[in-house]
Each structure stands twice: as structure tokens, then as C-alpha cells.
GROMACS .gro file of C-alpha atoms in nm:
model
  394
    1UNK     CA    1   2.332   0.966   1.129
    2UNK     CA    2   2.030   1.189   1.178
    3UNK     CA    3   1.926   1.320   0.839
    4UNK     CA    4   2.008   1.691   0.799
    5UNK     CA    5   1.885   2.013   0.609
    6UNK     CA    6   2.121   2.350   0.638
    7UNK     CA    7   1.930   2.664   0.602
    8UNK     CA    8   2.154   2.994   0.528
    9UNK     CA    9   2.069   3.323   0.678
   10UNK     CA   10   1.856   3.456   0.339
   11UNK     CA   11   1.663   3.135   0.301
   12UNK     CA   12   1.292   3.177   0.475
   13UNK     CA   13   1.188   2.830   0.541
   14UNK     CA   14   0.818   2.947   0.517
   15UNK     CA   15   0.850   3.056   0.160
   16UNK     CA   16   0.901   2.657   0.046
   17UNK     CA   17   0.655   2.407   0.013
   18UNK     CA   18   0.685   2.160   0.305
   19UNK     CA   19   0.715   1.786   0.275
   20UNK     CA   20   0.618   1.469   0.460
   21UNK     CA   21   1.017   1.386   0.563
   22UNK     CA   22   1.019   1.779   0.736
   23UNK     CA   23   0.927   1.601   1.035
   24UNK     CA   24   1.231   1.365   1.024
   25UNK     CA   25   1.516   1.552   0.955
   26UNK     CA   26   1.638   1.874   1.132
   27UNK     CA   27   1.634   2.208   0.990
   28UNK     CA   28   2.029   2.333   1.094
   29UNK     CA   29   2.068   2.718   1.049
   30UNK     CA   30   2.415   2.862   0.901
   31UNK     CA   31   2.600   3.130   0.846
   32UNK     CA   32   2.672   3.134   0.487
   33UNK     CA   33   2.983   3.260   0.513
   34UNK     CA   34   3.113   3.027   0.679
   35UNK     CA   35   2.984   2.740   0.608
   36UNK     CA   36   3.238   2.461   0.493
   37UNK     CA   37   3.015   2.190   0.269
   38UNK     CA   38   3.379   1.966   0.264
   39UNK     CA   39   3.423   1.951   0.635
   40UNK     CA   40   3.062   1.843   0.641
   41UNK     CA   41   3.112   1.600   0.428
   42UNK     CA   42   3.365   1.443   0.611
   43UNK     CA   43   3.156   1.418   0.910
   44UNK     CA   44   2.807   1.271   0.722
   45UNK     CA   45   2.749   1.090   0.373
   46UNK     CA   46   2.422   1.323   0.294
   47UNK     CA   47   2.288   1.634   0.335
   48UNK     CA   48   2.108   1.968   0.171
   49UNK     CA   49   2.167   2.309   0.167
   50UNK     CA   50   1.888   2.516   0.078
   51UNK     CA   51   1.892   2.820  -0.113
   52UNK     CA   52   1.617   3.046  -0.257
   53UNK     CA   53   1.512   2.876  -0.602
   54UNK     CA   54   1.648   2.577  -0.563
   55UNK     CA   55   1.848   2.355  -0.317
   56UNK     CA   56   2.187   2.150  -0.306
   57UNK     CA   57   2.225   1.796  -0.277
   58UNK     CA   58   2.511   1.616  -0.116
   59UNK     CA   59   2.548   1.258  -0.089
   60UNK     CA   60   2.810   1.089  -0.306
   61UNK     CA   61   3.087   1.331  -0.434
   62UNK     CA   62   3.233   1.690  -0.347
   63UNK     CA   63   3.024   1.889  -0.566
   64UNK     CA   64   2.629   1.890  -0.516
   65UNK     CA   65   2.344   1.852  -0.745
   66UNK     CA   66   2.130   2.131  -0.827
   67UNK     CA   67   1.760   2.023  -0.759
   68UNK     CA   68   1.417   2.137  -0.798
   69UNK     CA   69   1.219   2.249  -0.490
   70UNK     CA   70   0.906   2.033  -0.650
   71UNK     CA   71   1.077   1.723  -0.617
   72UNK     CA   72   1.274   1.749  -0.262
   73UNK     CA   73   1.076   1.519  -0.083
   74UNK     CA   74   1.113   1.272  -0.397
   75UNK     CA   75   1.503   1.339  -0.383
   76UNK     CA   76   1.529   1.294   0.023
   77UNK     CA   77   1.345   1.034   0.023
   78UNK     CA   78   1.590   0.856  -0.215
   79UNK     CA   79   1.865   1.019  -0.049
   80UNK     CA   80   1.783   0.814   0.273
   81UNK     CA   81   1.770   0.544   0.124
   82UNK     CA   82   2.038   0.271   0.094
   83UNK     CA   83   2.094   0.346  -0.273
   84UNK     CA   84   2.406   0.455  -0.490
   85UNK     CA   85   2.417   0.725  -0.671
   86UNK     CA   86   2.463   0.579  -1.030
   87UNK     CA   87   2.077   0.484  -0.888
   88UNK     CA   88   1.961   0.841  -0.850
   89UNK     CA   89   2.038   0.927  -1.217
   90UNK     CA   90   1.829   0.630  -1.328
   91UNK     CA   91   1.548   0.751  -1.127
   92UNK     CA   92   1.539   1.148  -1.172
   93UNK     CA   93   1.639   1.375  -1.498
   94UNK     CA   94   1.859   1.687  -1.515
   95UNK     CA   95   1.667   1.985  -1.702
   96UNK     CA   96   1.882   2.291  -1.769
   97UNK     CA   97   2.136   2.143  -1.478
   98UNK     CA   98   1.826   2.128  -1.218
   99UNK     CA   99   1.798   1.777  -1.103
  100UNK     CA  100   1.393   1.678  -1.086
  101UNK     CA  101   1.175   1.373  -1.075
  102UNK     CA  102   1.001   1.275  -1.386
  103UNK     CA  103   0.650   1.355  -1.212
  104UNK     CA  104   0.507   1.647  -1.083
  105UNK     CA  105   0.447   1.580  -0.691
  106UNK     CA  106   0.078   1.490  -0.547
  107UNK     CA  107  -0.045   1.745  -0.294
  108UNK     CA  108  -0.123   1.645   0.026
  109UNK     CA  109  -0.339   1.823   0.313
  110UNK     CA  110  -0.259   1.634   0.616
  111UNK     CA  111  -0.472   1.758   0.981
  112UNK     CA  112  -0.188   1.938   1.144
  113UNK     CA  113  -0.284   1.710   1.468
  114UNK     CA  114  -0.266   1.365   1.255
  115UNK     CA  115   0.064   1.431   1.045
  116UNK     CA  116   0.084   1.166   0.809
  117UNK     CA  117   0.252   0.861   0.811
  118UNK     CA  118   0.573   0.817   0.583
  119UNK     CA  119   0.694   0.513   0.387
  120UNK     CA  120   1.024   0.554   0.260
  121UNK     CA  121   0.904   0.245  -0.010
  122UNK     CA  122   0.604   0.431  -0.133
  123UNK     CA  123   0.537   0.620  -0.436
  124UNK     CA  124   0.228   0.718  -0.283
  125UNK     CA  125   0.477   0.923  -0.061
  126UNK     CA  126   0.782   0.991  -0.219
  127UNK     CA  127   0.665   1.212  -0.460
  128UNK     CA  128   0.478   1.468  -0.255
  129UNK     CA  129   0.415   1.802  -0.081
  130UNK     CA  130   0.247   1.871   0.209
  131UNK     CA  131   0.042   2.127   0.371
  132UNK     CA  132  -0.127   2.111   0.712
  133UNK     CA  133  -0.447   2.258   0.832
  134UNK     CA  134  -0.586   2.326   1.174
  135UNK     CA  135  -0.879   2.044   1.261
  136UNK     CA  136  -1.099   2.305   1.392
  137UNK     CA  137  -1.082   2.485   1.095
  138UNK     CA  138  -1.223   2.182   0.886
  139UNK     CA  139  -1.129   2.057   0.606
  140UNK     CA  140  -1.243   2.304   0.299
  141UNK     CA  141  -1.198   2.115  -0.027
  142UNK     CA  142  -1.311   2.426  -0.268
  143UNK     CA  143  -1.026   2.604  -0.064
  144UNK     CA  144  -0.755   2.320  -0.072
  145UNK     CA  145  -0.865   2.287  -0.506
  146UNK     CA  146  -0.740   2.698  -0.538
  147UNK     CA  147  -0.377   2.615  -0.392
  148UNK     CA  148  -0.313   2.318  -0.641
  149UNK     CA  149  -0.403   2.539  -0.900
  150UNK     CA  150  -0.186   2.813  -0.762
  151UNK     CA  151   0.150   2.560  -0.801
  152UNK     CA  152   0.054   2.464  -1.119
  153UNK     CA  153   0.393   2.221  -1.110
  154UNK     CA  154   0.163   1.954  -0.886
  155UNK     CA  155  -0.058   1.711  -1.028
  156UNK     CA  156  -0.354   1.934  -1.128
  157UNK     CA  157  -0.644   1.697  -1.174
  158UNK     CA  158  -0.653   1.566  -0.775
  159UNK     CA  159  -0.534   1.617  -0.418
  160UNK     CA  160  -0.497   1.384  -0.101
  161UNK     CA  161  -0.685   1.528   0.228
  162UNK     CA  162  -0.602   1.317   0.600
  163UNK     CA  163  -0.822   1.379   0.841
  164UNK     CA  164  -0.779   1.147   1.113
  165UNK     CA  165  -0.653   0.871   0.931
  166UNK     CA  166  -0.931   0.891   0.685
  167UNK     CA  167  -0.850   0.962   0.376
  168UNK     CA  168  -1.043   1.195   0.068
  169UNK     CA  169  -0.900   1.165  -0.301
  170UNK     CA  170  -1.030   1.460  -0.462
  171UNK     CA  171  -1.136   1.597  -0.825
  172UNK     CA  172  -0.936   1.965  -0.797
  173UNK     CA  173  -1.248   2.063  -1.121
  174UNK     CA  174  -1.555   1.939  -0.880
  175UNK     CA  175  -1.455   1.903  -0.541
  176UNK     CA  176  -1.790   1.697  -0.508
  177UNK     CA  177  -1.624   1.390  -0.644
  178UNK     CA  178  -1.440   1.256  -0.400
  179UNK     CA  179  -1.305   0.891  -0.298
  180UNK     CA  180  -1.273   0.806   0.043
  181UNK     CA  181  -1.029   0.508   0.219
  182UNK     CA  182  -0.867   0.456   0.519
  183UNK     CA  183  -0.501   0.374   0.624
  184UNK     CA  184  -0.572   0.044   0.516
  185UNK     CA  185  -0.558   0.098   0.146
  186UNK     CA  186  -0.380   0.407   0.147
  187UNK     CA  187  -0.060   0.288  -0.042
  188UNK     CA  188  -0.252   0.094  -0.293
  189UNK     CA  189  -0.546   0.373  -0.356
  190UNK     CA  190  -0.270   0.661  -0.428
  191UNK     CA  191  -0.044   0.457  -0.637
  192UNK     CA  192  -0.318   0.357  -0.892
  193UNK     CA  193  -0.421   0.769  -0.910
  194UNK     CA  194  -0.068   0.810  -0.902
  195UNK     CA  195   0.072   0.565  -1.241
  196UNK     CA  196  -0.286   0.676  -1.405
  197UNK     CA  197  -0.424   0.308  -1.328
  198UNK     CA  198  -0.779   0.419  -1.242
  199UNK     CA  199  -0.965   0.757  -1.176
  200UNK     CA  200  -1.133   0.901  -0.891
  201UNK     CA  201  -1.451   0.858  -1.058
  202UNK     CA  202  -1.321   0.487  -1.146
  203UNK     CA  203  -1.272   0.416  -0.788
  204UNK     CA  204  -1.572   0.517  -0.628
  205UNK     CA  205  -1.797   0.287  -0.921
  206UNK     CA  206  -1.567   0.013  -0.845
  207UNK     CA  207  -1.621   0.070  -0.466
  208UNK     CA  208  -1.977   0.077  -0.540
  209UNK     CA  209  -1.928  -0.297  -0.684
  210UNK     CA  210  -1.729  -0.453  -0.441
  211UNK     CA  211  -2.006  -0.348  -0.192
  212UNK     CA  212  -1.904  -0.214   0.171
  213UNK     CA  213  -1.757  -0.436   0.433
  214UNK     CA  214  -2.058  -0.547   0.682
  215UNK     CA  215  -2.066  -0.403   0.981
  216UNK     CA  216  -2.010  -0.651   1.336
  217UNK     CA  217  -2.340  -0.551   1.428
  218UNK     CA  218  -2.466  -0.756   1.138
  219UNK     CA  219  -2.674  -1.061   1.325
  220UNK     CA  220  -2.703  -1.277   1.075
  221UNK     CA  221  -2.547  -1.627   1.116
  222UNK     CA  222  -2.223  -1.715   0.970
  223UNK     CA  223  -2.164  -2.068   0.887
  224UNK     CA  224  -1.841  -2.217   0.718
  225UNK     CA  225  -1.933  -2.483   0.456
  226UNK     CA  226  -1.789  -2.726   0.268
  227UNK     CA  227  -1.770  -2.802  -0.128
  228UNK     CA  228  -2.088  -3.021  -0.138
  229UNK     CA  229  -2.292  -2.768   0.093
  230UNK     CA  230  -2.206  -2.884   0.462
  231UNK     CA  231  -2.178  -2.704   0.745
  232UNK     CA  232  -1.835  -2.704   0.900
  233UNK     CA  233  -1.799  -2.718   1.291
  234UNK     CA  234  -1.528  -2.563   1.488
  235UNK     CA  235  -1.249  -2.849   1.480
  236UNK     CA  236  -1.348  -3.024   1.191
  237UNK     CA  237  -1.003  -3.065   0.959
  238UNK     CA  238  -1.014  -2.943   0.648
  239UNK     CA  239  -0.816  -2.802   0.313
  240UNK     CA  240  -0.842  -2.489   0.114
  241UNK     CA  241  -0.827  -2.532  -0.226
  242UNK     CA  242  -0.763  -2.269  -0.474
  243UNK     CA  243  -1.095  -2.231  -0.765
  244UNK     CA  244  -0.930  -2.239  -1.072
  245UNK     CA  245  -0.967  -2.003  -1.333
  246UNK     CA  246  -1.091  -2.276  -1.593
  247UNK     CA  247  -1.319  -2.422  -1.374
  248UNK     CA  248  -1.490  -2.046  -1.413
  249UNK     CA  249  -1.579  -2.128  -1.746
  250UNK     CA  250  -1.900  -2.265  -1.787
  251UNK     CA  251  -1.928  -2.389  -2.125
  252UNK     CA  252  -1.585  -2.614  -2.125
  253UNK     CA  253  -1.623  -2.964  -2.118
  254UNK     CA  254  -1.440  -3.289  -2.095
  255UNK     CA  255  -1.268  -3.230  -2.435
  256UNK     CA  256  -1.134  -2.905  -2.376
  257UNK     CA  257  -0.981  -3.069  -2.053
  258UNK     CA  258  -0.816  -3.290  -2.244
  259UNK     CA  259  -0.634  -3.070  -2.449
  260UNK     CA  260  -0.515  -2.869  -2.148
  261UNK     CA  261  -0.150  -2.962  -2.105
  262UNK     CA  262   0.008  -3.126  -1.824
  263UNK     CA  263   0.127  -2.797  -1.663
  264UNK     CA  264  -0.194  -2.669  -1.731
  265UNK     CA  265  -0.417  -2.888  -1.557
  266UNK     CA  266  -0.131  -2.865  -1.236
  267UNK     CA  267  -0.175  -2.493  -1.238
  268UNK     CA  268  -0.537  -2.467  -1.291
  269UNK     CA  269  -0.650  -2.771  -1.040
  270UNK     CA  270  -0.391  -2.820  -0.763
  271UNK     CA  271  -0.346  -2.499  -0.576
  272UNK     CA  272  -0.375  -2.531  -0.244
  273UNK     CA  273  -0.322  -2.255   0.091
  274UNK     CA  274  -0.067  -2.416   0.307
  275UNK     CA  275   0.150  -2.296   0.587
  276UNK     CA  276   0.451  -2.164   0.518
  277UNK     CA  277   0.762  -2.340   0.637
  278UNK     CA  278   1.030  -2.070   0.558
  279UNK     CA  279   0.811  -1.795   0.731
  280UNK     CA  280   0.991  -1.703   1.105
  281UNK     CA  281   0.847  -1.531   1.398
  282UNK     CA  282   1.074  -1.195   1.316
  283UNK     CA  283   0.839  -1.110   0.990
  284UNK     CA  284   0.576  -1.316   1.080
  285UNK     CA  285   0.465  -1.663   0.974
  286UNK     CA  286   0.240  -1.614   0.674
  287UNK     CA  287   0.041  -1.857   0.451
  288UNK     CA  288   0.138  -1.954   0.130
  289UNK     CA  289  -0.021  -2.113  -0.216
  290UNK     CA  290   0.134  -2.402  -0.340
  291UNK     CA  291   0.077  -2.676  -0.645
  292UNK     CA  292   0.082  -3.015  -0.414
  293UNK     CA  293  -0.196  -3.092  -0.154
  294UNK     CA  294  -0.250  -2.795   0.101
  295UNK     CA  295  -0.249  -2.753   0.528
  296UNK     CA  296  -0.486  -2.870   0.695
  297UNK     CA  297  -0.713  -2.617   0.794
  298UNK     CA  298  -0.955  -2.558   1.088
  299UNK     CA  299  -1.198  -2.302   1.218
  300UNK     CA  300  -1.348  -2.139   1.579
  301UNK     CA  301  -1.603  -1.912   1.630
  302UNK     CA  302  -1.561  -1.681   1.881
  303UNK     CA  303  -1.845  -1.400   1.996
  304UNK     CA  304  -2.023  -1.527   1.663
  305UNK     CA  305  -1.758  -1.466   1.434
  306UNK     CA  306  -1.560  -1.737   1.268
  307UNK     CA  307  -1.193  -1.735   1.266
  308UNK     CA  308  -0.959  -2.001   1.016
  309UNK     CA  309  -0.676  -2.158   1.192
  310UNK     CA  310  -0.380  -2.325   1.119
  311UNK     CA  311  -0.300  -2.545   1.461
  312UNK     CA  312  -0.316  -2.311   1.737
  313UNK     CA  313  -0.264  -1.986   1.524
  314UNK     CA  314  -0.515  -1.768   1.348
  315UNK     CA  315  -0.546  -1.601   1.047
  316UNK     CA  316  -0.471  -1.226   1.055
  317UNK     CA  317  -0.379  -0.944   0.843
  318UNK     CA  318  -0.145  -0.644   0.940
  319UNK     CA  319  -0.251  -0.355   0.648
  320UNK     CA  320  -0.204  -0.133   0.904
  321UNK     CA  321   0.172  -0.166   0.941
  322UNK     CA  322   0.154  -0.212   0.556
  323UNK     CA  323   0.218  -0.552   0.524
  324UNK     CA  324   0.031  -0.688   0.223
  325UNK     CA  325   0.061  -1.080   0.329
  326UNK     CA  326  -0.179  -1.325   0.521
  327UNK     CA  327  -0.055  -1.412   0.839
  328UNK     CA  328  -0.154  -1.640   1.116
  329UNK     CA  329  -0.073  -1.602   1.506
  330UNK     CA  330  -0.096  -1.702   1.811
  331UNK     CA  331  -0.320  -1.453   1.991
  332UNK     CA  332  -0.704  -1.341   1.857
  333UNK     CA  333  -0.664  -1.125   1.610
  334UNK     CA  334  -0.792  -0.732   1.653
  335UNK     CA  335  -1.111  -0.602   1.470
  336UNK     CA  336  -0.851  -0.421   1.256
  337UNK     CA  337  -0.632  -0.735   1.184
  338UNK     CA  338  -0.952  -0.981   1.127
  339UNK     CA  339  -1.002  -1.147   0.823
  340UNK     CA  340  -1.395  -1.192   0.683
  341UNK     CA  341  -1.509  -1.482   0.491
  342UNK     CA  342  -1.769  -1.425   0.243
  343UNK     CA  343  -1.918  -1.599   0.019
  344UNK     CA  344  -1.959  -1.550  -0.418
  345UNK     CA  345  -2.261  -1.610  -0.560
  346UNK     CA  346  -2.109  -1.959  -0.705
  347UNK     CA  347  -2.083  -2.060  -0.325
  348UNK     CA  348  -1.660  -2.014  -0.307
  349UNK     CA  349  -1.462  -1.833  -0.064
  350UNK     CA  350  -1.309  -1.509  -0.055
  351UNK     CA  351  -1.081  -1.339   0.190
  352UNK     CA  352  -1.102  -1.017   0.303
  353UNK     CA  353  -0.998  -0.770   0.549
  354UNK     CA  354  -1.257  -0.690   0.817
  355UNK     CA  355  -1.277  -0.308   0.773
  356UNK     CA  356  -1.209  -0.266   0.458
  357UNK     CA  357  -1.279  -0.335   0.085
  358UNK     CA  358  -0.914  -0.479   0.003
  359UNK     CA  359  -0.936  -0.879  -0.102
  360UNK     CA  360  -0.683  -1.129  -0.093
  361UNK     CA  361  -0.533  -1.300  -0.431
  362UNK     CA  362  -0.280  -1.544  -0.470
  363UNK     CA  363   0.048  -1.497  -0.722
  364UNK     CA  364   0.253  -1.745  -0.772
  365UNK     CA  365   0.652  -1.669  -0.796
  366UNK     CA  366   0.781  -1.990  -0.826
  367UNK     CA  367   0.681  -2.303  -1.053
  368UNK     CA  368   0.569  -2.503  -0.717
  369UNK     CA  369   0.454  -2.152  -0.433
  370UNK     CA  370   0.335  -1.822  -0.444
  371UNK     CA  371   0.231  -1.581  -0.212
  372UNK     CA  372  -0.103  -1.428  -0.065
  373UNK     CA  373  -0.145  -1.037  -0.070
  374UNK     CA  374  -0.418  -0.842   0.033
  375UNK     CA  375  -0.393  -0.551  -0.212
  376UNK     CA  376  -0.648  -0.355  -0.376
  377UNK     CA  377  -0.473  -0.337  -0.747
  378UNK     CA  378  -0.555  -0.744  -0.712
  379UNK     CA  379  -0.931  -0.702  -0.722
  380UNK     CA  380  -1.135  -0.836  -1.038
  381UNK     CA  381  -1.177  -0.517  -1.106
  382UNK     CA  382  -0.808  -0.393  -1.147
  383UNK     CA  383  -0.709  -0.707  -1.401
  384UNK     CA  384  -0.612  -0.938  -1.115
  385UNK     CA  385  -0.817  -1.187  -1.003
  386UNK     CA  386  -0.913  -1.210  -0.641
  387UNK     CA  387  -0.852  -1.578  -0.476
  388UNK     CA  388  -1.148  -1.756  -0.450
  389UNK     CA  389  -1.158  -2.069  -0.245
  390UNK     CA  390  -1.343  -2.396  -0.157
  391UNK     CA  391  -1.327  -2.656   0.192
  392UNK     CA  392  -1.226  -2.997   0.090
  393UNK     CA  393  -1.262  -3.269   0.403
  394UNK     CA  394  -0.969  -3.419   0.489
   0.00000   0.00000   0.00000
């Protein structure tokens, strides 16, 4: 059933800070008086009533919880979701008998003609007002900084702008500083600003590492190459082994090797990209990591660009439906969905997507596969390394 929000006759919807879920629910106007919560209840699980300072919240009992206006699109959000409500009370705390979330809300400023995305999943969006601007007005940081400070019960130190799916993280003290992503990274970028994993100012010296994705005008010739420095031809079969983190470390030698244990020498030396058996055509077949010898592997270039390929199917990513895994399909994947190959100074492989800075890195879940996620938190420079990888013939 339709999410719902019942408005009485003395509450001005204007007056409230508006949220990202506003635009998928319905705003039901009552007559106070008459309004029968119980008989509601018997008709739909969940629903709010608002009133002036604060608004009700029914979803598992007769009586509703007393909430905080700062948290309401944290609380519908859960709400919506298929949780219980011994769940909510994990997940928000009761102040004075006003039910909250633990952390003040992230402001967003979303181009009125864009309106944002929402991922029920996300932090990045759960916990969040919104406000929209007109595009021909422009988006005026300095102005945007002096309403966060007015609601001092948002996150003071930086606000999201979205102008057409390009997004601004930005210092509320020196509107100067600013980070810019796109929809790509979005998820990832807010949630480290959001659990205090890195700063603005951390992001944009880290961006300034990873170095911008190249552009397709770039003419310079790509060529795949193998582990001892050959070029690779479209066709050839080949593997894609997983560098090991040990084999990073210049100054071991044969007798540190040897006191590597069994498990340790299997971790560090066998991991291999393979296709993934279990994956089905409804989520998408993805590739996998595992600890026993890999897929084999080939490549085509197409229009000078060089695509891997397991069989018939090409590598892909999908960031901008937010999956995080590597896929491969059927059909040539879009500019968005492309995956680059680049090369580290030590001559392996890295993954990434083709407009933008994320990388892929392998974790493994199991003791014999793991998965592959493009995700910006799993960049060397957020404690994770990125996957680096080298052609073996078959």
C-alpha cells in the first residue's frame, strides 16, 4: 500500500523541512476532529500524522511514537522498510519521549528540475533533508552555507548540492572547498563524510592522487600485455591472476616464503578472476575471485578501445543503478558501463570504471571465493587495497 502522510487542518506543510521520500508518499489532508488513527490502522500497517513540533508514527501497535521532525526522513525511510519494530528501537533513541536518530541529518540542495534519486539502503539518504532550488537561479553555495547554519540540528561542517546529477560536497566555513562526484560514487562519497571516514579536504587530495579518468579522446594506443611484456591480440586465451599482497614486498626473499604457511601461500599466490557459476541472468552474471586456477579470459578492441571478455560476454559495470559488482554481458557495454584497464607503474592491471575515479578490489567471503566491487572506500587510499592484476597464457 501506497505510503501515506495525514496532515490536520493547523499543520502548514511549508513550515517543515522537506525530505527526499516527499516525493513518494502522499500528503492526505484531515479534519482533526475526526480523524480515527484505529480505523486507519485497520486499513494500512504504517502511516504519520503530522502535527506542529513534532509528528506521529504508526506502524506496529495502537499507540504512535512521538518523533523528531529532524529525523523523519530517517524514520520513513525505516518505516518502509521490511523491518520489525523491535528493529526501530535498535536503530533510533527516545529523548524526553521524542523518538530521533542518533545523527543529525545531512542537508541536501537538490535542482528542483533533477530531484534526487532515493535509496531506501543508503545512509547517504536516509538521514537527510532536502531543499530545492530553481536551476536558473544557480546554485549559490555562500547562500545554501547560511541555511545550515540557521538549523543548527544538521550536520554543520558540510552540505550536499545536485545539480544535474553532479554532485558538490561542501565546507559550510569556506564554501571554496568543495568536492565534486557524479552519480557514480554518490553512495560511497557521502557515506565516508557521513561515518567521519575522510574530509572534504581529504577527498579532493586523494582525488588529486588517483589522477582523473582519461578522456576517449585520448589517442594514444592501448595494448593488453601479458606477465613477461607481450602484447595480447584480440582472441588470444588467457587468465587473470590476482598480484598478491606479498609479492608487493620487495625486500622478501626465498626464506621468508618459506615460513609463510600453507594457507598463506594459497591466499597470497592463487587468486584468480573466474566466472561465476551461481550468478543468473535476473541480477546479472558477475565475476568472481577464487583460490583454484581462474576463467579463461579474452579481449576485443572495438573503435580502439579494448574490452575483456568472458566467451561471448563483456565486462561491464552498472554504478549507475548502484550495483557495486563486475559484471559481464552479452551486448557492448555503454560509455557509462565500460570498464578501463590501466596500467601501475609495476606493469599490473587495474580495473576501473570509465568515467569515474572508483576502482575495483576483490574481498573474499568465503575460504575458496570472494567477490569484486567497484567502490570507492576500497581504494589504497581508504585502507583497502585496490585489485591489481596480471595475464597469464593459457
Amino acid at each position: 500500500m501506497e505510503p501515506i502522510i495525514f496532515v490536520p487542518e493547523y499543520v502548514n506543510v511549508s513550515n517543515i523541512d522537506q525530505c527526499l521520500l516527499d516525493k513518494h508518499v502522499t500528503f492526505c489532508p484531515i479534519d482533526s476532529k475526526t480523524f480515527d488513527a484505529g480505523a486507519q490502522l485497520e486499513q494500512r500497517k504504517r502511516f504519520i500524522v503530522l502535527e506542529k513540533d513534532y509528528f506521529d508514527a504508526y506502524f506496529h501497535r495502537g499507540r504512535p511514537d512521538k518523533c523528531s521532525y529532524q529525523s523523519r526522513n530517517a524514520i520513513m525511510a525505516f518505516m518502509w522498510r521490511p523491518c520489525n519494530w523491535m528493529d526501530f528501537y535498535l536503530n533510533f533513541l527516545i529523548v524526553d519521549g521524542v523518538v530521533g536518530f542518533a545523527m543529525p541529518p545531512v542537508h541536501y540542495f537538490v535542482c528542483a528540475n533533477d530531484s534526487d534519486d532515493f535509496n531506501l539502503n543508503s545512509p547517504a539518504d536516509d538521514n537527510t533533508i532536502v531543499e530545492y532550488f530553481d536551476r536558473d537561479y544557480g546554485s549559490d553555495f555562500a547562500k545554501f552555507a547560511r541555511v545550515v547554519k540557521d538549523k543548527p540540528y544538521c550536520v554543520q561542517n558540510y552540505f550536499i548540492v545536485n545539480v544535474c546529477q553532479t554532485y558538490h560536497a561542501v565546507k559550510t566555513d569556506d564554501v571554496s572547498i568543495r568536492y565534486t562526484f557524479n552519480k557514480d560514487v554518490k553512495y560511497q562519497v557521502i557515506e565516508l563524510l557521513v561515518k567521519k571516514s575522510a574530509t572534504i579536504e581529504e577527498l579532493i587530495e586523494k582525488s588529486a592522487l588517483l589522477g582523473e579518468a582519461k578522456a576517449d579522446t585520448d589517442n594514444s594506443p592501448f595494448q593488453l600485455r601479458d606477465s613477461e611484456g607481450n602484447v595480447v591480440t584480440d582472441g588470444t586465451k588467457f587468465s587473470l591472476q590476482i598480484v598478491g599482497s606479498w609479492e608487493e614486498d620487495e625486500d622478501i626473499d626465498e626464506a621468508d616464503l618459506a615460513n609463510l604457511t600453507e594457507r598463506e601461500l594459497l591466499y597470497h599466490n592463487r587468486e584468480w578472476l573466474a566466472f561465476n557459476i551461481f550468478s543468473g541472468p535476473e541480477e546479472g552474471h558477475t565475476i568472481c575471485c577464487l583460490y583454484e586456477d581462474g576463467s579463461e579470459f579474452t579481449c576485443e578492441t572495438i573503435d580502439g578501445i579494448v574490452y575483456l571478455k568472458f566467451e561471448d560476454m563483456y565486462f561491464y559495470n552498472d554504478l549507475s543503478n548502484n550495483k557495486y559488482g563486475l559484471f559481464v554481458g552479452k551486448d557492448v557495454p555503454t560509455k557509462r558501463q565500460r570498464v578501463r584497464i590501466e596500467y601501475t607503474e609495476d606493469g599490473n592491471l587495474i580495473l576501473r570504471s570509465w568515467e569515474s575515479r572508483v576502482l575495483a578490489a576483490n574481498e573474499f567471503m568465503k575460504s575458496s571465493c570472494g567477490i569484486i566491487k567497484f567502490n570507492l572506500r576500497e581504494t589504497p587510499y581508504y585502507g583497502h587495497p585496490s585489485m591489481r592484476l596480471r595475464i597469464i597464457r593459457r
